Structures are given as structure tokens and as C-alpha cells.
């Protein structure tokens, strides 16, 4: 049965399907949805191995899923409820980040973001759902909390990403 499902998934024309979906969306779109569309477009253009999204509520992961990228979406979250809901969205693999949210008056926001990205990459590589050297599109916010997703980065899944050490 799983072979049948894999064959069916491989017959989907993802690029034309993405174009059709984006053409049907009523404009103007929200910032978060625009970032989701851009991330999926980038993943298709670069044949990315994954999209990593840092999410509080899971809404960013849901929007990424809406546009049906070829690659898996790894949602890194500190929210156990969002982690559970993430399983309901197509292509989303939630990773529950076990550390508590730090006090950002004492810890740099970007250092925390980089630590979560690096942790997510290492977990995906350990699970063999991402290979070292693959291109990864990262979706994140400029500050903590819901509704702040507005940033895309493209990185390689390498042991030393130039990010903060885990």
C-alpha cells in the first residue's frame, strides 16, 4: 500500500499545482502567507531537501502545507499543542523543542533562533529524513510570539552552519 501511495505522490506536477494554488489566492495576502508562498517557491526552484519553520502556534506550518511543497516541512516548536496539531497538516513533521523559552532581556533572540534551527537540522539528519549537504529553506519570525513570521533564509544542512553552537 505504501508503494502505491509513493507512486501516486510522484505523479503530482507540484510546480503547476503550486502556480494554480497561488493564482487562486485572493489578494492581498497576509505577511505570513506571503512568506509561506515564497518559501515553497524557493524550495521548488532549488529542489530543497526540507523547509524548516519555527512556529509558536503552528499557523506558519499550516500555510506552508497549504501550498504543497515537494520536500518535508519540519516544524520546530516549544508548544506541545502546536506539535500535536502539526501532525494533521500534509507534509509537516513537528519537532518538539524541549528547552523553555529564555528571557530575551538576557539572551539574544537570534542566538535562540539559530540554536533551534541547528537542533532541528541535527534531529532531521539523525532520523535520516534529511541528508547532509541538502539545501534547506528556513522560515522564522523577527521576534517571538504568534503572527511574526516574516523572514526566509536558505542554508545547507552541514555540521557547522556558522550558527550558534547547540
PDB file of C-alpha atoms in Angstrom:
ATOM      1  CA  UNK A   1       0.000   0.000   0.000  1.00  0.00           C
ATOM      2  CA  UNK A   2       2.780   2.446   0.863  1.00  0.00           C
ATOM      3  CA  UNK A   3       4.388   1.840  -2.550  1.00  0.00           C
ATOM      4  CA  UNK A   4       1.101   2.787  -4.220  1.00  0.00           C
ATOM      5  CA  UNK A   5       0.951   5.985  -2.174  1.00  0.00           C
ATOM      6  CA  UNK A   6       4.546   6.863  -3.063  1.00  0.00           C
ATOM      7  CA  UNK A   7       3.863   6.314  -6.762  1.00  0.00           C
ATOM      8  CA  UNK A   8       0.718   8.448  -6.577  1.00  0.00           C
ATOM      9  CA  UNK A   9       2.633  11.280  -4.854  1.00  0.00           C
ATOM     10  CA  UNK A  10       5.344  11.130  -7.525  1.00  0.00           C
ATOM     11  CA  UNK A  11       2.819  11.729 -10.313  1.00  0.00           C
ATOM     12  CA  UNK A  12       1.771  15.125  -8.960  1.00  0.00           C
ATOM     13  CA  UNK A  13       3.003  18.075 -11.005  1.00  0.00           C
ATOM     14  CA  UNK A  14       3.990  20.123  -7.955  1.00  0.00           C
ATOM     15  CA  UNK A  15       5.146  23.262  -9.767  1.00  0.00           C
ATOM     16  CA  UNK A  16       1.987  23.660 -11.849  1.00  0.00           C
ATOM     17  CA  UNK A  17      -0.124  22.761  -8.802  1.00  0.00           C
ATOM     18  CA  UNK A  18       1.671  25.472  -6.797  1.00  0.00           C
ATOM     19  CA  UNK A  19       1.131  28.013  -9.593  1.00  0.00           C
ATOM     20  CA  UNK A  20      -2.565  27.154  -9.720  1.00  0.00           C
ATOM     21  CA  UNK A  21      -2.949  27.484  -5.939  1.00  0.00           C
ATOM     22  CA  UNK A  22      -1.168  30.842  -5.809  1.00  0.00           C
ATOM     23  CA  UNK A  23      -3.266  32.181  -8.688  1.00  0.00           C
ATOM     24  CA  UNK A  24      -6.459  31.278  -6.816  1.00  0.00           C
ATOM     25  CA  UNK A  25      -5.491  33.092  -3.611  1.00  0.00           C
ATOM     26  CA  UNK A  26      -7.383  36.313  -3.038  1.00  0.00           C
ATOM     27  CA  UNK A  27      -5.068  39.318  -2.871  1.00  0.00           C
ATOM     28  CA  UNK A  28      -3.739  40.985  -0.811  1.00  0.00           C
ATOM     29  CA  UNK A  29      -2.397  38.171   1.354  1.00  0.00           C
ATOM     30  CA  UNK A  30      -1.048  38.421   4.889  1.00  0.00           C
ATOM     31  CA  UNK A  31       2.675  38.715   5.568  1.00  0.00           C
ATOM     32  CA  UNK A  32       2.750  35.179   6.970  1.00  0.00           C
ATOM     33  CA  UNK A  33       1.019  33.740   3.904  1.00  0.00           C
ATOM     34  CA  UNK A  34       3.302  35.680   1.577  1.00  0.00           C
ATOM     35  CA  UNK A  35       6.322  34.187   3.392  1.00  0.00           C
ATOM     36  CA  UNK A  36       4.821  30.709   3.077  1.00  0.00           C
ATOM     37  CA  UNK A  37       4.302  31.186  -0.662  1.00  0.00           C
ATOM     38  CA  UNK A  38       7.860  32.497  -1.086  1.00  0.00           C
ATOM     39  CA  UNK A  39       9.340  29.616   0.926  1.00  0.00           C
ATOM     40  CA  UNK A  40       7.534  26.983  -1.125  1.00  0.00           C
ATOM     41  CA  UNK A  41       8.533  28.750  -4.366  1.00  0.00           C
ATOM     42  CA  UNK A  42      12.181  28.806  -3.212  1.00  0.00           C
ATOM     43  CA  UNK A  43      12.042  25.123  -2.219  1.00  0.00           C
ATOM     44  CA  UNK A  44      10.701  24.206  -5.664  1.00  0.00           C
ATOM     45  CA  UNK A  45      13.222  26.408  -7.506  1.00  0.00           C
ATOM     46  CA  UNK A  46      16.193  24.972  -5.579  1.00  0.00           C
ATOM     47  CA  UNK A  47      14.932  21.406  -5.187  1.00  0.00           C
ATOM     48  CA  UNK A  48      15.363  21.832  -1.426  1.00  0.00           C
ATOM     49  CA  UNK A  49      15.629  18.850   0.878  1.00  0.00           C
ATOM     50  CA  UNK A  50      13.398  20.458   3.509  1.00  0.00           C
ATOM     51  CA  UNK A  51      11.677  23.543   4.816  1.00  0.00           C
ATOM     52  CA  UNK A  52      12.253  24.313   8.490  1.00  0.00           C
ATOM     53  CA  UNK A  53       9.731  26.584  10.167  1.00  0.00           C
ATOM     54  CA  UNK A  54       9.967  27.951  13.687  1.00  0.00           C
ATOM     55  CA  UNK A  55       6.400  28.231  14.885  1.00  0.00           C
ATOM     56  CA  UNK A  56       4.578  29.074  18.098  1.00  0.00           C
ATOM     57  CA  UNK A  57       1.010  28.279  17.042  1.00  0.00           C
ATOM     58  CA  UNK A  58       1.625  26.053  14.009  1.00  0.00           C
ATOM     59  CA  UNK A  59      -0.127  28.512  11.691  1.00  0.00           C
ATOM     60  CA  UNK A  60       3.005  29.115   9.600  1.00  0.00           C
ATOM     61  CA  UNK A  61       3.425  25.357   9.130  1.00  0.00           C
ATOM     62  CA  UNK A  62      -0.240  25.065   8.121  1.00  0.00           C
ATOM     63  CA  UNK A  63       0.198  27.762   5.475  1.00  0.00           C
ATOM     64  CA  UNK A  64       3.354  26.123   4.134  1.00  0.00           C
ATOM     65  CA  UNK A  65       1.446  22.844   3.901  1.00  0.00           C
ATOM     66  CA  UNK A  66      -1.367  24.578   2.010  1.00  0.00           C
ATOM     67  CA  UNK A  67       0.990  25.197  -0.923  1.00  0.00           C
ATOM     68  CA  UNK A  68       2.122  21.552  -1.067  1.00  0.00           C
ATOM     69  CA  UNK A  69       5.918  21.645  -1.357  1.00  0.00           C
ATOM     70  CA  UNK A  70       7.686  18.538  -2.630  1.00  0.00           C
ATOM     71  CA  UNK A  71      10.006  18.469   0.380  1.00  0.00           C
ATOM     72  CA  UNK A  72       9.037  17.817   4.005  1.00  0.00           C
ATOM     73  CA  UNK A  73       8.251  20.680   6.373  1.00  0.00           C
ATOM     74  CA  UNK A  74       9.961  20.385   9.760  1.00  0.00           C
ATOM     75  CA  UNK A  75       8.102  22.489  12.316  1.00  0.00           C
ATOM     76  CA  UNK A  76      10.229  23.338  15.359  1.00  0.00           C
ATOM     77  CA  UNK A  77       8.033  24.417  18.263  1.00  0.00           C
ATOM     78  CA  UNK A  78       8.074  24.782  22.023  1.00  0.00           C
ATOM     79  CA  UNK A  79       4.293  24.434  22.113  1.00  0.00           C
ATOM     80  CA  UNK A  80       3.156  20.824  22.779  1.00  0.00           C
ATOM     81  CA  UNK A  81      -0.342  21.552  21.453  1.00  0.00           C
ATOM     82  CA  UNK A  82       1.006  23.006  18.186  1.00  0.00           C
ATOM     83  CA  UNK A  83       3.289  19.986  17.912  1.00  0.00           C
ATOM     84  CA  UNK A  84       0.315  17.629  18.124  1.00  0.00           C
ATOM     85  CA  UNK A  85      -1.749  19.662  15.644  1.00  0.00           C
ATOM     86  CA  UNK A  86       1.188  19.702  13.229  1.00  0.00           C
ATOM     87  CA  UNK A  87       0.583  16.024  12.523  1.00  0.00           C
ATOM     88  CA  UNK A  88      -2.724  16.951  10.861  1.00  0.00           C
ATOM     89  CA  UNK A  89      -1.101  19.014   8.106  1.00  0.00           C
ATOM     90  CA  UNK A  90       0.176  17.427   4.912  1.00  0.00           C
ATOM     91  CA  UNK A  91       3.943  17.074   4.822  1.00  0.00           C
ATOM     92  CA  UNK A  92       4.512  18.630   8.271  1.00  0.00           C
ATOM     93  CA  UNK A  93       6.742  16.820  10.747  1.00  0.00           C
ATOM     94  CA  UNK A  94       6.609  18.564  14.119  1.00  0.00           C
ATOM     95  CA  UNK A  95       9.707  18.529  16.323  1.00  0.00           C
ATOM     96  CA  UNK A  96       9.018  19.486  19.921  1.00  0.00           C
ATOM     97  CA  UNK A  97      11.911  21.644  21.154  1.00  0.00           C
ATOM     98  CA  UNK A  98      12.403  20.667  24.801  1.00  0.00           C
ATOM     99  CA  UNK A  99      14.030  23.851  26.117  1.00  0.00           C
ATOM    100  CA  UNK A 100      11.990  26.562  27.807  1.00  0.00           C
ATOM    101  CA  UNK A 101      11.741  29.965  26.166  1.00  0.00           C
ATOM    102  CA  UNK A 102      14.611  32.092  27.500  1.00  0.00           C
ATOM    103  CA  UNK A 103      14.409  35.584  28.938  1.00  0.00           C
ATOM    104  CA  UNK A 104      15.218  37.741  25.916  1.00  0.00           C
ATOM    105  CA  UNK A 105      16.439  40.575  28.104  1.00  0.00           C
ATOM    106  CA  UNK A 106      19.355  38.254  28.927  1.00  0.00           C
ATOM    107  CA  UNK A 107      19.609  36.092  25.781  1.00  0.00           C
ATOM    108  CA  UNK A 108      19.906  37.334  22.204  1.00  0.00           C
ATOM    109  CA  UNK A 109      16.826  36.472  20.128  1.00  0.00           C
ATOM    110  CA  UNK A 110      18.800  35.417  17.049  1.00  0.00           C
ATOM    111  CA  UNK A 111      21.047  33.124  19.097  1.00  0.00           C
ATOM    112  CA  UNK A 112      17.957  31.285  20.350  1.00  0.00           C
ATOM    113  CA  UNK A 113      16.606  31.069  16.783  1.00  0.00           C
ATOM    114  CA  UNK A 114      19.908  29.704  15.469  1.00  0.00           C
ATOM    115  CA  UNK A 115      20.072  27.146  18.284  1.00  0.00           C
ATOM    116  CA  UNK A 116      16.578  25.855  17.407  1.00  0.00           C
ATOM    117  CA  UNK A 117      17.408  25.674  13.689  1.00  0.00           C
ATOM    118  CA  UNK A 118      20.640  23.807  14.332  1.00  0.00           C
ATOM    119  CA  UNK A 119      18.829  21.433  16.730  1.00  0.00           C
ATOM    120  CA  UNK A 120      16.090  20.786  14.142  1.00  0.00           C
ATOM    121  CA  UNK A 121      18.642  20.083  11.420  1.00  0.00           C
ATOM    122  CA  UNK A 122      20.567  17.662  13.625  1.00  0.00           C
ATOM    123  CA  UNK A 123      17.354  15.838  14.602  1.00  0.00           C
ATOM    124  CA  UNK A 124      16.270  15.530  10.953  1.00  0.00           C
ATOM    125  CA  UNK A 125      19.710  14.219   9.959  1.00  0.00           C
ATOM    126  CA  UNK A 126      19.681  11.737  12.878  1.00  0.00           C
ATOM    127  CA  UNK A 127      16.272  10.462  11.741  1.00  0.00           C
ATOM    128  CA  UNK A 128      17.629  10.150   8.177  1.00  0.00           C
ATOM    129  CA  UNK A 129      14.868  12.328   6.725  1.00  0.00           C
ATOM    130  CA  UNK A 130      17.420  14.943   5.666  1.00  0.00           C
ATOM    131  CA  UNK A 131      20.887  14.371   4.258  1.00  0.00           C
ATOM    132  CA  UNK A 132      23.935  16.490   4.995  1.00  0.00           C
ATOM    133  CA  UNK A 133      24.598  18.995   2.246  1.00  0.00           C
ATOM    134  CA  UNK A 134      20.968  19.352   1.171  1.00  0.00           C
ATOM    135  CA  UNK A 135      19.523  22.814   0.723  1.00  0.00           C
ATOM    136  CA  UNK A 136      17.096  23.880   3.447  1.00  0.00           C
ATOM    137  CA  UNK A 137      14.696  26.831   3.380  1.00  0.00           C
ATOM    138  CA  UNK A 138      14.221  28.309   6.862  1.00  0.00           C
ATOM    139  CA  UNK A 139      11.117  30.317   7.792  1.00  0.00           C
ATOM    140  CA  UNK A 140      11.209  32.327  11.010  1.00  0.00           C
ATOM    141  CA  UNK A 141       9.922  35.466  12.684  1.00  0.00           C
ATOM    142  CA  UNK A 142      11.706  38.659  13.568  1.00  0.00           C
ATOM    143  CA  UNK A 143      10.553  38.365  17.183  1.00  0.00           C
ATOM    144  CA  UNK A 144       8.836  35.796  19.379  1.00  0.00           C
ATOM    145  CA  UNK A 145       5.129  35.082  19.500  1.00  0.00           C
ATOM    146  CA  UNK A 146       2.360  34.400  17.047  1.00  0.00           C
ATOM    147  CA  UNK A 147       1.961  36.245  13.761  1.00  0.00           C
ATOM    148  CA  UNK A 148       5.535  37.488  13.411  1.00  0.00           C
ATOM    149  CA  UNK A 149       6.744  35.175  10.633  1.00  0.00           C
ATOM    150  CA  UNK A 150       8.412  37.370   8.033  1.00  0.00           C
ATOM    151  CA  UNK A 151      11.910  36.035   7.338  1.00  0.00           C
ATOM    152  CA  UNK A 152      13.322  33.453   4.914  1.00  0.00           C
ATOM    153  CA  UNK A 153      16.837  32.052   4.923  1.00  0.00           C
ATOM    154  CA  UNK A 154      18.430  29.427   2.719  1.00  0.00           C
ATOM    155  CA  UNK A 155      21.125  27.253   4.297  1.00  0.00           C
ATOM    156  CA  UNK A 156      22.885  23.959   3.692  1.00  0.00           C
ATOM    157  CA  UNK A 157      22.417  21.075   6.121  1.00  0.00           C
ATOM    158  CA  UNK A 158      26.009  20.982   7.321  1.00  0.00           C
ATOM    159  CA  UNK A 159      27.522  20.189  10.728  1.00  0.00           C
ATOM    160  CA  UNK A 160      28.906  23.729  11.097  1.00  0.00           C
ATOM    161  CA  UNK A 161      26.375  26.183   9.730  1.00  0.00           C
ATOM    162  CA  UNK A 162      28.036  29.251  11.111  1.00  0.00           C
ATOM    163  CA  UNK A 163      25.148  29.346  13.550  1.00  0.00           C
ATOM    164  CA  UNK A 164      25.362  29.428  17.323  1.00  0.00           C
ATOM    165  CA  UNK A 165      26.511  26.118  18.846  1.00  0.00           C
ATOM    166  CA  UNK A 166      23.851  23.883  20.369  1.00  0.00           C
TER     167      UNK A 166
END
